Amino acid sequence: MWNSSSPYEFLLLAISEVYELQILLFVVFLMLYLATISGNLFIISAVVLDHHLHTPMHFFLMNLAMQDIGQSSVIIPKTMANFLMNTRDISYSGCVAQVLLFLFFLASDISLLTVMAYDRYVAICRPLHYDSVMNRRACLRMVGFAWICGLLYGVLHTSATFANPFCSNIVSQFFCEIPQLLKLVCSDLYLIEIGAVVLSISVVLGCFIFIIISYVHIFIVVLRIPSVEGKQKAFSTCIPHLTVFSTLVLTGCFAYLKPTSSNTPSHLDIIFTVIYSIFPPMLNPIIYSMRNKDIKDALSKLLGLR
């Protein structure tokens, strides 16, 4: 039995016992991480350096890129280090920090995507009031609200999870994930975390409904625009946001709503975890740079392309 009264470390899932395969996984995760960091840094640099992008929409996009960098940096570097050094341990404090920061950045993403939906609603449905509603102070408050909500969400779940005594230190996942940690709890105190999960689902569902209602109003207004060019311009600013939000929601649903293995997770479980935790931060810059003409022009100038 593991001494739950004096926890020092957790043992994460070893995806493979073959060291050569671990080196291959290290290279794969390194490529994913470099793609995520470089793509989001390009977005941040383009918004900061190009004065044409000093708008509320691109200010929110820059914050989204910062959150994506943080989310991927919480998981991937530690996973790569374990692959490279052929280890699977993580300290107790490191596990707490990983849970807190991952949930912090993930919840901030959802909050910011909700704010961005409101920004698109005001821009398209209330264009005459856009400058007064989405002024600098309002944008700073909305972004601050998104970050604070993410922090409160992370603190709530982290404190509820680690307030429980653990009967084992073997985590059946390659990072500290709350559903796997709750399997190690040896008391009924995990009901506190279940209550926190129910509350979180209610909040996320509220954000989802708000975004859907916003886009219903947006599409009604866009369809009334007489010119084809006007419709295309309006859709070009909405489709990337909808795509990013859909990617986050769908990957999360696949990861948590599918049947899970009772003991050791299957390869399919691990793949779904990688998809929901690593792929959205990497895909977001690609989605926005492909569908947003202003971002493409700014990135072309930044990279010295014609």
Tab-separated table of C-alpha atoms in Angstrom:
chain	number	residue	atom	x	y	z
A	1	MET	CA	0.000	0.000	0.000
A	2	TRP	CA	1.128	3.509	-0.786
A	3	ASN	CA	1.403	5.789	2.229
A	4	SER	CA	-1.277	8.376	1.403
A	5	SER	CA	-0.443	10.471	4.472
A	6	SER	CA	2.937	11.494	3.055
A	7	PRO	CA	2.682	11.666	-0.749
A	8	TYR	CA	5.875	12.498	-2.572
A	9	GLU	CA	5.239	11.625	-6.205
A	10	PHE	CA	2.886	10.012	-8.710
A	11	LEU	CA	3.781	7.486	-11.384
A	12	LEU	CA	2.342	8.385	-14.783
A	13	LEU	CA	1.342	5.974	-17.510
A	14	ALA	CA	4.181	4.495	-19.534
A	15	ILE	CA	2.798	4.536	-23.081
A	16	SER	CA	5.525	2.095	-24.146
A	17	GLU	CA	8.192	0.106	-22.340
A	18	VAL	CA	10.403	0.052	-25.446
A	19	TYR	CA	12.966	2.854	-25.186
A	20	GLU	CA	13.334	3.228	-28.962
A	21	LEU	CA	9.593	3.799	-29.266
A	22	GLN	CA	9.783	6.336	-26.442
A	23	ILE	CA	12.415	8.259	-28.401
A	24	LEU	CA	10.087	8.211	-31.424
A	25	LEU	CA	7.239	9.533	-29.264
A	26	PHE	CA	9.600	12.208	-27.939
A	27	VAL	CA	10.246	13.377	-31.505
A	28	VAL	CA	6.510	13.358	-32.335
A	29	PHE	CA	5.591	15.368	-29.230
A	30	LEU	CA	8.488	17.744	-29.873
A	31	MET	CA	7.216	18.440	-33.393
A	32	LEU	CA	3.684	19.017	-32.087
A	33	TYR	CA	4.994	21.355	-29.395
A	34	LEU	CA	7.188	23.364	-31.756
A	35	ALA	CA	4.284	23.700	-34.210
A	36	THR	CA	2.002	24.918	-31.404
A	37	ILE	CA	4.494	27.399	-29.956
A	38	SER	CA	5.644	28.813	-33.308
A	39	GLY	CA	2.120	29.137	-34.721
A	40	ASN	CA	0.773	30.968	-31.690
A	41	LEU	CA	3.879	33.156	-31.388
A	42	PHE	CA	3.390	34.200	-35.023
A	43	ILE	CA	-0.194	35.212	-34.214
A	44	ILE	CA	0.908	37.219	-31.157
A	45	SER	CA	3.740	38.921	-33.071
A	46	ALA	CA	1.487	39.788	-36.009
A	47	VAL	CA	-1.137	41.379	-33.762
A	48	VAL	CA	1.440	43.339	-31.744
A	49	LEU	CA	3.502	44.610	-34.693
A	50	ASP	CA	0.778	45.358	-37.262
A	51	HIS	CA	-1.300	48.423	-36.319
A	52	HIS	CA	-4.069	47.261	-38.678
A	53	LEU	CA	-4.693	44.408	-36.229
A	54	HIS	CA	-5.129	46.644	-33.189
A	55	THR	CA	-8.823	45.829	-33.010
A	56	PRO	CA	-10.897	44.090	-30.301
A	57	MET	CA	-11.249	40.901	-32.359
A	58	HIS	CA	-7.494	40.528	-32.854
A	59	PHE	CA	-6.794	41.542	-29.251
A	60	PHE	CA	-8.967	38.619	-28.132
A	61	LEU	CA	-7.213	36.391	-30.656
A	62	MET	CA	-3.819	37.346	-29.219
A	63	ASN	CA	-4.999	36.361	-25.725
A	64	LEU	CA	-6.327	33.071	-27.113
A	65	ALA	CA	-2.878	32.375	-28.573
A	66	MET	CA	-1.273	33.104	-25.179
A	67	GLN	CA	-3.650	30.665	-23.505
A	68	ASP	CA	-2.909	27.991	-26.125
A	69	ILE	CA	0.834	28.326	-25.493
A	70	GLY	CA	0.242	27.953	-21.766
A	71	GLN	CA	-2.052	24.937	-22.139
A	72	SER	CA	0.396	22.980	-24.298
A	73	SER	CA	3.400	23.980	-22.126
A	74	VAL	CA	1.762	22.492	-19.043
A	75	ILE	CA	1.645	18.971	-20.504
A	76	ILE	CA	4.067	18.422	-23.369
A	77	PRO	CA	7.493	19.370	-21.873
A	78	LYS	CA	7.074	17.036	-18.862
A	79	THR	CA	5.850	14.240	-21.135
A	80	MET	CA	8.843	14.699	-23.443
A	81	ALA	CA	11.239	14.693	-20.482
A	82	ASN	CA	9.796	11.381	-19.256
A	83	PHE	CA	10.145	9.887	-22.733
A	84	LEU	CA	13.727	11.053	-23.083
A	85	MET	CA	14.901	9.991	-19.608
A	86	ASN	CA	12.864	6.763	-19.598
A	87	THR	CA	11.019	7.753	-16.417
A	88	ARG	CA	7.371	8.121	-15.486
A	89	ASP	CA	7.402	9.984	-12.179
A	90	ILE	CA	6.029	13.420	-11.354
A	91	SER	CA	6.243	15.070	-7.943
A	92	TYR	CA	3.112	15.637	-5.879
A	93	SER	CA	3.495	19.411	-6.168
A	94	GLY	CA	4.189	19.040	-9.897
A	95	CYS	CA	0.972	17.067	-10.319
A	96	VAL	CA	-0.997	19.711	-8.428
A	97	ALA	CA	0.534	22.451	-10.584
A	98	GLN	CA	-0.210	20.496	-13.773
A	99	VAL	CA	-3.880	20.046	-12.881
A	100	LEU	CA	-4.272	23.666	-11.776
A	101	LEU	CA	-2.584	25.249	-14.795
A	102	PHE	CA	-4.142	22.933	-17.390
A	103	LEU	CA	-7.652	23.641	-16.099
A	104	PHE	CA	-6.816	27.332	-15.772
A	105	PHE	CA	-5.832	27.682	-19.430
A	106	LEU	CA	-8.614	25.374	-20.666
A	107	ALA	CA	-11.336	27.294	-18.795
A	108	SER	CA	-9.833	30.612	-19.911
A	109	ASP	CA	-10.087	29.384	-23.503
A	110	ILE	CA	-13.785	28.649	-23.123
A	111	SER	CA	-14.442	31.986	-21.418
A	112	LEU	CA	-12.541	33.903	-24.079
A	113	LEU	CA	-14.331	32.107	-26.917
A	114	THR	CA	-17.609	33.183	-25.309
A	115	VAL	CA	-16.392	36.788	-25.194
A	116	MET	CA	-15.313	36.552	-28.848
A	117	ALA	CA	-18.807	35.388	-29.806
A	118	TYR	CA	-20.232	38.494	-28.142
A	119	ASP	CA	-17.702	40.636	-30.025
A	120	ARG	CA	-18.850	39.181	-33.363
A	121	TYR	CA	-22.487	39.678	-32.366
A	122	VAL	CA	-21.977	43.373	-31.627
A	123	ALA	CA	-19.846	43.890	-34.764
A	124	ILE	CA	-22.437	42.388	-37.124
A	125	CYS	CA	-25.773	42.925	-35.399
A	126	ARG	CA	-25.016	46.310	-33.761
A	127	PRO	CA	-22.352	47.859	-36.005
A	128	LEU	CA	-23.246	51.493	-35.170
A	129	HIS	CA	-22.675	50.837	-31.464
A	130	TYR	CA	-19.547	48.702	-31.881
A	131	ASP	CA	-16.956	51.382	-31.056
A	132	SER	CA	-18.792	52.493	-27.929
A	133	VAL	CA	-19.589	48.972	-26.660
A	134	MET	CA	-16.246	47.322	-27.480
A	135	ASN	CA	-14.019	50.145	-26.321
A	136	ARG	CA	-10.559	49.612	-24.850
A	137	ARG	CA	-11.719	49.509	-21.233
A	138	ALA	CA	-14.520	47.055	-22.017
A	139	CYS	CA	-12.121	44.746	-23.887
A	140	LEU	CA	-9.635	44.757	-21.009
A	141	ARG	CA	-12.414	43.957	-18.549
A	142	MET	CA	-13.702	41.090	-20.688
A	143	VAL	CA	-10.242	39.565	-21.076
A	144	GLY	CA	-9.567	40.003	-17.358
A	145	PHE	CA	-12.895	38.340	-16.596
A	146	ALA	CA	-11.959	35.386	-18.832
A	147	TRP	CA	-8.588	34.919	-17.103
A	148	ILE	CA	-10.112	35.242	-13.612
A	149	CYS	CA	-12.865	32.731	-14.421
A	150	GLY	CA	-10.209	30.286	-15.636
A	151	LEU	CA	-8.217	30.736	-12.424
A	152	LEU	CA	-11.266	30.197	-10.207
A	153	TYR	CA	-12.215	27.111	-12.208
A	154	GLY	CA	-8.725	25.654	-11.837
A	155	VAL	CA	-8.524	26.400	-8.098
A	156	LEU	CA	-11.992	24.909	-7.498
A	157	HIS	CA	-11.244	21.568	-9.169
A	158	THR	CA	-7.665	21.298	-7.945
A	159	SER	CA	-8.563	21.912	-4.298
A	160	ALA	CA	-11.555	19.541	-4.509
A	161	THR	CA	-9.416	16.789	-6.057
A	162	PHE	CA	-6.334	16.983	-3.837
A	163	ALA	CA	-8.342	17.418	-0.632
A	164	ASN	CA	-8.929	13.658	-0.871
A	165	PRO	CA	-6.523	10.997	0.450
A	166	PHE	CA	-5.108	8.738	-2.271
A	167	CYS	CA	-4.770	4.964	-1.906
A	168	SER	CA	-2.394	4.672	-4.850
A	169	ASN	CA	0.054	6.859	-6.726
A	170	ILE	CA	-0.221	5.147	-10.137
A	171	VAL	CA	-2.004	7.462	-12.602
A	172	SER	CA	-3.340	5.700	-15.706
A	173	GLN	CA	-2.603	8.629	-18.006
A	174	PHE	CA	0.516	10.345	-19.377
A	175	PHE	CA	-0.302	13.508	-17.403
A	176	CYS	CA	-2.216	14.298	-14.202
A	177	GLU	CA	-5.818	14.166	-15.362
A	178	ILE	CA	-8.630	14.605	-12.847
A	179	PRO	CA	-10.777	11.575	-13.907
A	180	GLN	CA	-7.751	9.306	-13.471
A	181	LEU	CA	-6.799	10.912	-10.149
A	182	LEU	CA	-10.310	10.384	-8.787
A	183	LYS	CA	-9.910	6.648	-9.407
A	184	LEU	CA	-7.126	6.690	-6.807
A	185	VAL	CA	-9.243	8.288	-4.070
A	186	CYS	CA	-9.971	5.954	-1.136
A	187	SER	CA	-12.785	7.888	0.562
A	188	ASP	CA	-16.204	9.309	-0.214
A	189	LEU	CA	-14.815	12.832	-0.311
A	190	TYR	CA	-14.607	12.556	-4.105
A	191	LEU	CA	-18.310	13.496	-4.079
A	192	ILE	CA	-17.117	17.067	-3.516
A	193	GLU	CA	-15.325	16.951	-6.855
A	194	ILE	CA	-18.379	15.400	-8.527
A	195	GLY	CA	-20.391	18.371	-7.295
A	196	ALA	CA	-17.758	20.710	-8.739
A	197	VAL	CA	-17.957	18.830	-12.048
A	198	VAL	CA	-21.749	19.244	-12.168
A	199	LEU	CA	-21.371	22.965	-11.506
A	200	SER	CA	-18.712	23.250	-14.222
A	201	ILE	CA	-20.849	21.405	-16.762
A	202	SER	CA	-23.661	23.860	-16.055
A	203	VAL	CA	-21.357	26.843	-16.631
A	204	VAL	CA	-19.864	25.386	-19.829
A	205	LEU	CA	-23.337	24.533	-21.103
A	206	GLY	CA	-24.357	28.128	-20.423
A	207	CYS	CA	-21.398	29.391	-22.472
A	208	PHE	CA	-22.290	26.977	-25.273
A	209	ILE	CA	-25.913	28.146	-25.358
A	210	PHE	CA	-24.810	31.795	-25.320
A	211	ILE	CA	-22.504	31.215	-28.313
A	212	ILE	CA	-25.197	29.345	-30.248
A	213	ILE	CA	-27.797	32.072	-29.631
A	214	SER	CA	-25.282	34.753	-30.652
A	215	TYR	CA	-24.592	33.014	-33.948
A	216	VAL	CA	-28.263	32.440	-34.667
A	217	HIS	CA	-28.735	36.228	-34.514
A	218	ILE	CA	-25.549	36.761	-36.551
A	219	PHE	CA	-26.618	34.408	-39.333
A	220	ILE	CA	-30.075	35.997	-39.510
A	221	VAL	CA	-28.480	39.419	-40.011
A	222	VAL	CA	-25.858	38.149	-42.473
A	223	LEU	CA	-28.444	36.448	-44.660
A	224	ARG	CA	-30.222	39.819	-45.002
A	225	ILE	CA	-27.104	41.506	-46.408
A	226	PRO	CA	-27.857	42.154	-50.102
A	227	SER	CA	-24.325	41.911	-51.521
A	228	VAL	CA	-22.463	38.625	-51.845
A	229	GLU	CA	-19.197	40.353	-50.949
A	230	GLY	CA	-20.704	41.667	-47.709
A	231	LYS	CA	-21.901	38.199	-46.744
A	232	GLN	CA	-18.489	36.682	-47.463
A	233	LYS	CA	-16.725	39.335	-45.383
A	234	ALA	CA	-19.068	38.767	-42.444
A	235	PHE	CA	-18.741	34.991	-42.650
A	236	SER	CA	-14.932	35.210	-42.927
A	237	THR	CA	-14.741	36.721	-39.434
A	238	CYS	CA	-17.182	34.213	-37.911
A	239	ILE	CA	-16.185	30.869	-39.420
A	240	PRO	CA	-12.715	30.689	-37.747
A	241	HIS	CA	-14.238	31.351	-34.317
A	242	LEU	CA	-16.952	28.742	-34.848
A	243	THR	CA	-14.379	26.229	-36.108
A	244	VAL	CA	-12.102	26.754	-33.090
A	245	PHE	CA	-15.009	26.443	-30.658
A	246	SER	CA	-16.353	23.332	-32.409
A	247	THR	CA	-12.904	21.707	-32.356
A	248	LEU	CA	-12.578	22.291	-28.608
A	249	VAL	CA	-16.085	20.999	-27.838
A	250	LEU	CA	-15.954	17.941	-30.120
A	251	THR	CA	-12.529	16.758	-28.976
A	252	GLY	CA	-13.563	17.207	-25.336
A	253	CYS	CA	-16.775	15.244	-25.894
A	254	PHE	CA	-14.913	12.418	-27.618
A	255	ALA	CA	-12.426	12.248	-24.735
A	256	TYR	CA	-14.905	12.278	-21.840
A	257	LEU	CA	-18.187	10.873	-23.202
A	258	LYS	CA	-16.770	7.706	-24.773
A	259	PRO	CA	-16.712	4.446	-22.779
A	260	THR	CA	-13.419	4.195	-20.895
A	261	SER	CA	-11.383	1.177	-19.968
A	262	SER	CA	-11.855	0.067	-16.371
A	263	ASN	CA	-8.179	-0.379	-15.556
A	264	THR	CA	-5.382	0.500	-17.956
A	265	PRO	CA	-6.523	2.877	-20.727
A	266	SER	CA	-6.439	1.502	-24.251
A	267	HIS	CA	-4.445	3.009	-27.099
A	268	LEU	CA	-7.698	4.595	-28.300
A	269	ASP	CA	-8.142	6.298	-24.911
A	270	ILE	CA	-4.614	7.725	-25.138
A	271	ILE	CA	-5.185	8.934	-28.706
A	272	PHE	CA	-8.384	10.740	-27.719
A	273	THR	CA	-6.585	12.338	-24.769
A	274	VAL	CA	-3.822	13.596	-27.071
A	275	ILE	CA	-6.432	14.938	-29.496
A	276	TYR	CA	-8.364	16.978	-26.927
A	277	SER	CA	-5.370	18.200	-24.885
A	278	ILE	CA	-2.737	18.908	-27.559
A	279	PHE	CA	-4.349	19.351	-30.976
A	280	PRO	CA	-6.707	22.351	-30.373
A	281	PRO	CA	-3.872	24.728	-29.309
A	282	MET	CA	-1.904	23.646	-32.375
A	283	LEU	CA	-4.802	23.970	-34.842
A	284	ASN	CA	-6.115	27.359	-33.675
A	285	PRO	CA	-3.396	29.470	-35.394
A	286	ILE	CA	-3.819	27.467	-38.600
A	287	ILE	CA	-7.594	27.965	-38.599
A	288	TYR	CA	-7.354	31.714	-38.040
A	289	SER	CA	-4.499	32.283	-40.490
A	290	MET	CA	-6.315	30.375	-43.245
A	291	ARG	CA	-9.692	32.109	-42.894
A	292	ASN	CA	-8.720	35.622	-41.801
A	293	LYS	CA	-7.356	37.825	-44.592
A	294	ASP	CA	-5.976	40.460	-42.203
A	295	ILE	CA	-4.034	37.804	-40.288
A	296	LYS	CA	-2.689	36.320	-43.526
A	297	ASP	CA	-1.515	39.731	-44.731
A	298	ALA	CA	0.131	40.497	-41.377
A	299	LEU	CA	1.879	37.119	-41.288
A	300	SER	CA	3.089	37.627	-44.862
A	301	LYS	CA	4.643	40.956	-43.882
A	302	LEU	CA	6.125	39.427	-40.739
A	303	LEU	CA	7.710	36.553	-42.654
A	304	GLY	CA	8.787	38.725	-45.584
A	305	LEU	CA	6.521	36.946	-48.067
A	306	ARG	CA	4.775	38.544	-51.033
